[in-house]
Amino acid sequence: MMRRDELHINVPNPFRCPISMDVMRSPVSLSTGVTYDRSSIQHWLDAGHDTCPATMQILQSKDFVPNLNLRRLINLWAQSHGPISPASSPTLSDQQLRGLVQYLANENEKFNQNLFNSLSKMVDFAKSKDENRRFLANFNGFVPAVVGVLNREGVEIEVLEMVMRLLDLIASQNGVVEQLHQLITKSNRNCLSSIQLVLQSGSLSSKIESARVLGSIALDADSKRLIAEKEGLLTVLNDLLTSDTDRSLHDVVVSCLVSLSVTRSVKSELVRFGLVQFITETLSNPDVSVSLAEKAMKLLSKIATCAEGRSEISGEPKCVAAVAERLMKGSMAATEDGVAVLWSVCCMVGDKRARECVGKSNGVAKILLVMQSGYGEGHFMRRMCGDLMKVLSVGLGMGLSYDTMTKHIMPC
């Protein structure tokens, strides 16, 4: 039986245009000896360039000569292979990628089919295998050229979506996130506006890719603050949680918000958006993924560090109950986040309703398990568990005392 990949047609590199990456229909050669498809190179020259895209040599003449021999070879090859399969394994040579990088660096390009096709071909190439993604990530000038498209004003949404898809594909390669961090947050401030546009108006997949890239470049306090303070960006991220039901999107957006929640003003704004209600619904839903539930718990623990957040959580009994119910049902980090939330509302705020909700949700037994299982080995976590046991036992009339040194629970 023939394997699926044996049905793919590998297009010889010399038959592809270095700009569009499509099989050339009308190959023409410049004075540098490099051959392009006529429509692609004509568009390049019409944009005012006087260089060869692949070599960057100054052109002595902008005239080009039809490459009849190559055209004949392409026709013979096409006749013997039939229509080119969309599943053909994409290839890129150094020369072709150099031409594409120079083409992307043309700041006059906003949207045309060649620009879109060039990015699309690179996306297909990157999707093919990890080796291709490394090749792109390590190619000199590639990442800056792609990010440069984001930095232009008036670029069509279809092109921006393709850029974000490409950046998401290569973001896991060594050094790429650091480059993106530098290029997007330090130099090209308009990039955030382009990413925001994709988050607002792009397809579902491009929204997920954009949120993932956005979260990855928030590497330090300055970049997190810069991103979070981008006008309208937090509103767009919140809208994705409240107006869209896709949980994969929720997962990456919540992760992004966790990264951005470093200042009191950001946390307060998230509270005003009604994010506590979204987190409550997420934690109360038994069908959500473990990943989403734990990220929601992490975000809630961050919100609970500001007064507005603690007040909102205290006023939402279902939220406190959901947190108590989730204790010991996930990772150690998620359980510690849950304990921190309960400590904030039961001990810092001293909210009686919150203590009652914890008691009704079997929270006392859960906190005992946390202590006895070794979750609370850290000094602050051990102190929070002890404080919780004291206020809960008194509030519920259980007559318990807690020795923070021995971890024993004893009747008073």
XYZ file of N, CA and C in Angstrom, residues 276-411:
408
model
N -13.721 38.048 38.009
C -13.949 37.107 39.110
C -15.116 36.186 38.786
N -16.132 36.731 38.147
C -17.286 35.908 37.773
C -16.889 34.856 36.745
N -16.065 35.243 35.767
C -15.604 34.277 34.775
C -14.794 33.170 35.450
N -13.911 33.544 36.363
C -13.087 32.550 37.054
C -13.962 31.635 37.894
N -14.973 32.201 38.527
C -15.893 31.392 39.332
C -16.579 30.333 38.482
N -17.072 30.746 37.323
C -17.736 29.799 36.422
C -16.759 28.734 35.926
N -15.535 29.142 35.689
C -14.525 28.187 35.217
C -14.195 27.158 36.286
N -13.942 27.620 37.511
C -13.577 26.703 38.591
C -14.745 25.811 38.997
N -15.971 26.302 38.799
C -17.158 25.527 39.183
C -17.537 24.480 38.143
N -16.952 24.585 36.967
C -17.296 23.675 35.863
C -16.402 22.436 35.915
N -16.966 21.259 36.170
C -16.150 20.045 36.262
C -15.579 19.585 34.921
N -16.076 20.172 33.835
C -15.651 19.719 32.510
C -14.471 20.506 31.945
N -14.057 21.584 32.617
C -12.932 22.346 32.077
C -11.642 21.550 32.251
N -10.671 21.841 31.399
C -9.398 21.124 31.469
C -8.648 21.495 32.746
N -7.773 20.600 33.160
C -6.947 20.864 34.340
C -6.100 22.106 34.110
N -5.577 22.247 32.880
C -4.727 23.385 32.552
C -5.460 24.703 32.744
N -6.680 24.805 32.208
C -7.449 26.044 32.318
C -7.827 26.323 33.766
N -8.241 25.289 34.499
C -8.639 25.474 35.895
C -7.466 25.987 36.729
N -6.283 25.439 36.507
C -5.125 25.846 37.310
C -4.655 27.246 36.947
N -4.748 27.599 35.673
C -4.392 28.966 35.281
C -5.404 29.965 35.835
N -6.685 29.582 35.865
C -7.716 30.457 36.432
C -7.461 30.661 37.923
N -7.035 29.596 38.614
C -6.726 29.703 40.042
C -5.530 30.624 40.262
N -4.525 30.514 39.415
C -3.349 31.376 39.509
C -3.747 32.846 39.311
N -4.591 33.110 38.324
C -5.028 34.477 38.067
C -5.835 35.011 39.245
N -6.677 34.155 39.835
C -7.471 34.580 40.988
C -6.570 34.920 42.173
N -5.507 34.145 42.358
C -4.588 34.423 43.470
C -3.886 35.764 43.277
N -3.637 36.144 42.028
C -3.043 37.451 41.758
C -4.049 38.569 42.021
N -5.290 38.355 41.581
C -6.337 39.357 41.809
C -6.578 39.555 43.303
N -6.427 38.469 44.081
C -6.687 38.534 45.515
C -5.658 39.346 46.281
N -4.589 39.760 45.622
C -3.571 40.571 46.303
C -3.912 42.058 46.310
N -5.002 42.441 45.652
C -5.428 43.854 45.714
C -6.767 43.922 46.452
N -7.019 45.056 47.097
C -8.215 45.211 47.934
C -9.500 44.996 47.137
N -9.537 45.542 45.908
C -10.729 45.375 45.071
C -10.990 43.906 44.767
N -9.918 43.169 44.548
C -10.051 41.751 44.247
C -10.578 40.972 45.430
N -10.028 41.239 46.605
C -10.493 40.537 47.814
C -11.957 40.843 48.093
N -12.342 42.092 47.903
C -13.736 42.470 48.136
C -14.671 41.751 47.173
N -14.257 41.677 45.895
C -15.097 41.019 44.889
C -15.220 39.525 45.152
N -14.113 38.897 45.541
C -14.139 37.458 45.825
C -15.005 37.174 47.047
N -14.874 38.010 48.075
C -15.683 37.829 49.285
C -17.170 37.950 48.990
N -17.508 38.810 48.061
C -18.916 39.017 47.716
C -19.467 37.979 46.761
N -18.661 37.005 46.399
C -19.092 35.947 45.475
C -18.936 34.593 46.168
N -19.956 34.172 46.960
C -19.859 32.921 47.723
C -19.508 31.709 46.857
N -20.024 31.676 45.632
C -19.736 30.538 44.757
C -18.251 30.457 44.421
N -17.588 31.608 44.374
C -16.164 31.638 44.066
C -15.373 30.990 45.194
N -15.663 31.404 46.430
C -14.968 30.838 47.591
C -15.204 29.338 47.677
N -16.448 28.921 47.445
C -16.774 27.492 47.495
C -16.034 26.719 46.414
N -15.944 27.289 45.227
C -15.259 26.615 44.123
C -13.767 26.470 44.409
N -13.183 27.496 45.017
C -11.758 27.425 45.364
C -11.524 26.319 46.389
N -12.363 26.296 47.435
C -12.224 25.268 48.466
C -12.390 23.871 47.876
N -13.328 23.731 46.971
C -13.576 22.436 46.343
C -12.393 21.966 45.508
N -11.645 22.904 44.926
C -10.520 22.555 44.044
C -9.244 22.195 44.792
N -9.193 22.479 46.104
C -7.982 22.174 46.861
C -7.651 20.690 46.784
N -6.380 20.382 46.602
C -5.872 19.002 46.558
C -6.333 18.223 45.336
N -6.909 18.906 44.346
C -7.375 18.209 43.151
C -6.511 18.510 41.929
N -5.419 19.184 42.137
C -4.531 19.502 41.020
C -3.096 19.503 41.474
N -2.304 20.313 40.852
C -0.887 20.387 41.189
C -0.681 21.079 42.527
N 0.532 20.948 43.065
C 0.864 21.620 44.309
C 0.729 23.127 44.161
N 1.175 23.660 43.016
C 1.103 25.105 42.781
C -0.338 25.581 42.806
N -1.249 24.825 42.173
C -2.657 25.226 42.133
C -3.279 25.194 43.522
N -2.932 24.190 44.307
C -3.455 24.105 45.669
C -2.943 25.263 46.519
N -1.679 25.605 46.372
C -1.124 26.731 47.127
C -1.770 28.048 46.702
N -2.075 28.172 45.419
C -2.792 29.363 44.960
C -4.169 29.431 45.606
N -4.833 28.281 45.700
C -6.154 28.239 46.322
C -6.106 28.613 47.795
N -5.104 28.099 48.500
C -4.945 28.441 49.913
C -4.716 29.945 50.065
N -3.917 30.525 49.190
C -3.634 31.959 49.248
C -4.907 32.775 49.068
N -5.790 32.334 48.147
C -7.050 33.036 47.928
C -7.930 32.967 49.178
N -8.049 31.759 49.760
C -8.885 31.598 50.953
C -8.327 32.400 52.125
N -7.019 32.412 52.266
C -6.399 33.198 53.342
C -6.690 34.690 53.173
N -6.671 35.142 51.922
C -6.907 36.562 51.654
C -8.287 36.999 52.108
N -9.306 36.176 51.824
C -10.678 36.596 52.150
C -11.099 36.201 53.566
N -10.561 35.106 54.084
C -10.968 34.649 55.420
C -10.154 35.298 56.532
N -8.875 35.553 56.255
C -7.994 36.097 57.292
C -7.744 37.584 57.117
N -7.354 38.007 55.926
C -7.083 39.426 55.703
C -8.354 40.260 55.776
N -9.389 39.814 55.053
C -10.656 40.543 55.050
C -11.489 40.169 56.274
N -11.352 38.915 56.707
C -12.135 38.448 57.851
C -13.600 38.308 57.535
N -13.897 37.949 56.299
C -15.289 37.885 55.863
C -15.978 36.633 56.423
N -17.053 36.849 57.176
C -17.771 35.744 57.812
C -18.420 34.837 56.776
N -18.980 35.437 55.723
C -19.635 34.630 54.681
C -18.629 33.714 53.995
N -17.423 34.243 53.785
C -16.393 33.433 53.148
C -16.024 32.250 54.030
N -15.886 32.485 55.341
C -15.546 31.377 56.253
C -16.650 30.327 56.259
N -17.898 30.786 56.206
C -19.014 29.837 56.188
C -19.001 29.009 54.904
N -18.665 29.653 53.793
C -18.609 28.930 52.511
C -17.516 27.870 52.535
N -16.386 28.210 53.125
C -15.290 27.240 53.224
C -15.723 26.060 54.076
N -16.420 26.358 55.199
C -16.888 25.282 56.066
C -17.886 24.374 55.382
N -18.833 24.956 54.645
C -19.841 24.161 53.951
C -19.249 23.331 52.812
N -18.097 23.778 52.295
C -17.455 23.067 51.182
C -16.401 22.073 51.669
N -16.483 21.721 52.962
C -15.520 20.778 53.543
C -14.098 21.336 53.458
N -14.007 22.675 53.521
C -12.711 23.313 53.372
C -11.761 23.039 54.510
N -12.285 22.873 55.740
C -11.416 22.618 56.889
C -10.647 21.320 56.689
N -11.367 20.285 56.292
C -10.706 18.991 56.055
C -9.688 19.093 54.935
N -10.013 19.890 53.915
C -9.081 20.061 52.791
C -7.783 20.731 53.252
N -7.942 21.766 54.100
C -6.760 22.483 54.567
C -5.913 21.586 55.467
N -6.579 20.745 56.270
C -5.841 19.781 57.074
C -5.038 18.835 56.189
N -5.654 18.397 55.111
C -4.952 17.510 54.186
C -3.758 18.211 53.538
N -3.955 19.493 53.239
C -2.857 20.262 52.651
C -1.660 20.258 53.595
N -1.911 20.508 54.871
C -0.828 20.554 55.849
C -0.188 19.191 56.047
N -1.000 18.163 56.132
C -0.485 16.835 56.424
C 0.206 16.183 55.228
N -0.109 16.671 54.022
C 0.493 16.075 52.824
C 1.815 16.717 52.452
N 2.189 17.794 53.154
C 3.453 18.438 52.855
C 3.360 19.525 51.811
N 2.144 19.887 51.378
C 1.989 20.963 50.398
C 2.508 22.278 50.960
N 2.227 22.499 52.229
C 2.562 23.788 52.803
C 3.909 23.832 53.492
N 4.939 23.325 52.845
C 6.251 23.305 53.466
C 6.873 24.700 53.552
N 6.532 25.582 52.624
C 7.085 26.935 52.653
C 6.588 27.706 53.864
N 7.407 28.636 54.353
C 7.068 29.378 55.567
C 5.734 30.112 55.427
N 5.554 30.839 54.329
C 4.323 31.607 54.151
C 3.113 30.699 53.991
N 3.276 29.606 53.256
C 2.158 28.686 53.075
C 1.783 28.026 54.396
N 2.774 27.662 55.186
C 2.505 27.043 56.482
C 1.775 28.034 57.396
N 2.199 29.299 57.345
C 1.551 30.312 58.167
C 0.110 30.534 57.733
N -0.123 30.563 56.408
C -1.487 30.778 55.913
C -2.402 29.633 56.311
N -1.908 28.404 56.218
C -2.734 27.260 56.624
C -3.072 27.348 58.113
N -2.053 27.720 58.930
C -2.305 27.856 60.365
C -3.312 28.949 60.662
N -3.183 30.081 59.990
C -4.134 31.175 60.192
C -5.547 30.761 59.795
N -5.654 30.052 58.691
C -6.966 29.602 58.233
C -7.609 28.654 59.235
N -6.819 27.718 59.774
C -7.377 26.787 60.742
C -7.881 27.507 61.986
N -7.165 28.550 62.398
C -7.577 29.287 63.592
C -8.912 30.000 63.372
N -9.008 30.760 62.258
C -10.241 31.531 62.044
C -11.412 30.627 61.702
N -11.144 29.530 61.008
C -12.241 28.630 60.638
C -12.744 27.858 61.851
N -11.837 27.392 62.708
C -12.264 26.616 63.876
C -13.051 27.493 64.851
N -12.620 28.751 64.997
C -13.346 29.661 65.881
C -14.694 30.035 65.279
N -14.678 30.364 64.003
C -15.909 30.793 63.348
C -16.946 29.694 63.275
N -16.491 28.454 63.161
C -17.423 27.334 63.021
C -17.661 26.616 64.345
N -17.028 27.116 65.428
C -17.243 26.519 66.743
C -16.714 25.121 66.851
N -15.575 24.847 66.223
C -15.049 23.484 66.229
C -14.112 23.225 67.394
N -13.649 24.282 68.077
C -12.795 24.078 69.229
C -11.477 23.425 68.898
N -10.813 23.859 67.821
C -9.526 23.299 67.442
C -8.425 24.315 67.668
N -7.255 23.806 68.009
C -6.073 24.667 68.045
C -5.032 24.056 67.156
N -4.171 24.901 66.609
C -3.202 24.415 65.631
C -1.795 24.822 66.033
N -0.928 23.830 66.142
C 0.471 24.076 66.472
C 1.262 24.128 65.171
N 1.726 25.339 64.790
C 2.407 25.494 63.505
C 3.748 24.793 63.464
N 4.297 24.432 64.597
C 5.608 23.785 64.608
C 5.467 22.261 64.451
N 4.420 21.682 65.067
C 4.305 20.221 65.040
C 3.331 19.722 63.984
N 2.540 20.604 63.453
C 1.532 20.240 62.449
C 0.431 19.347 63.028
N 0.225 19.342 64.325
C -0.829 18.514 64.934
C -2.073 19.351 65.178
N -3.226 18.749 64.988
C -4.497 19.387 65.297
C -5.020 18.811 66.607
N -5.327 19.676 67.580
C -5.711 19.185 68.892
C -6.992 19.870 69.339
N -7.865 19.167 70.040
C -9.066 19.804 70.599
C -8.662 20.771 71.711
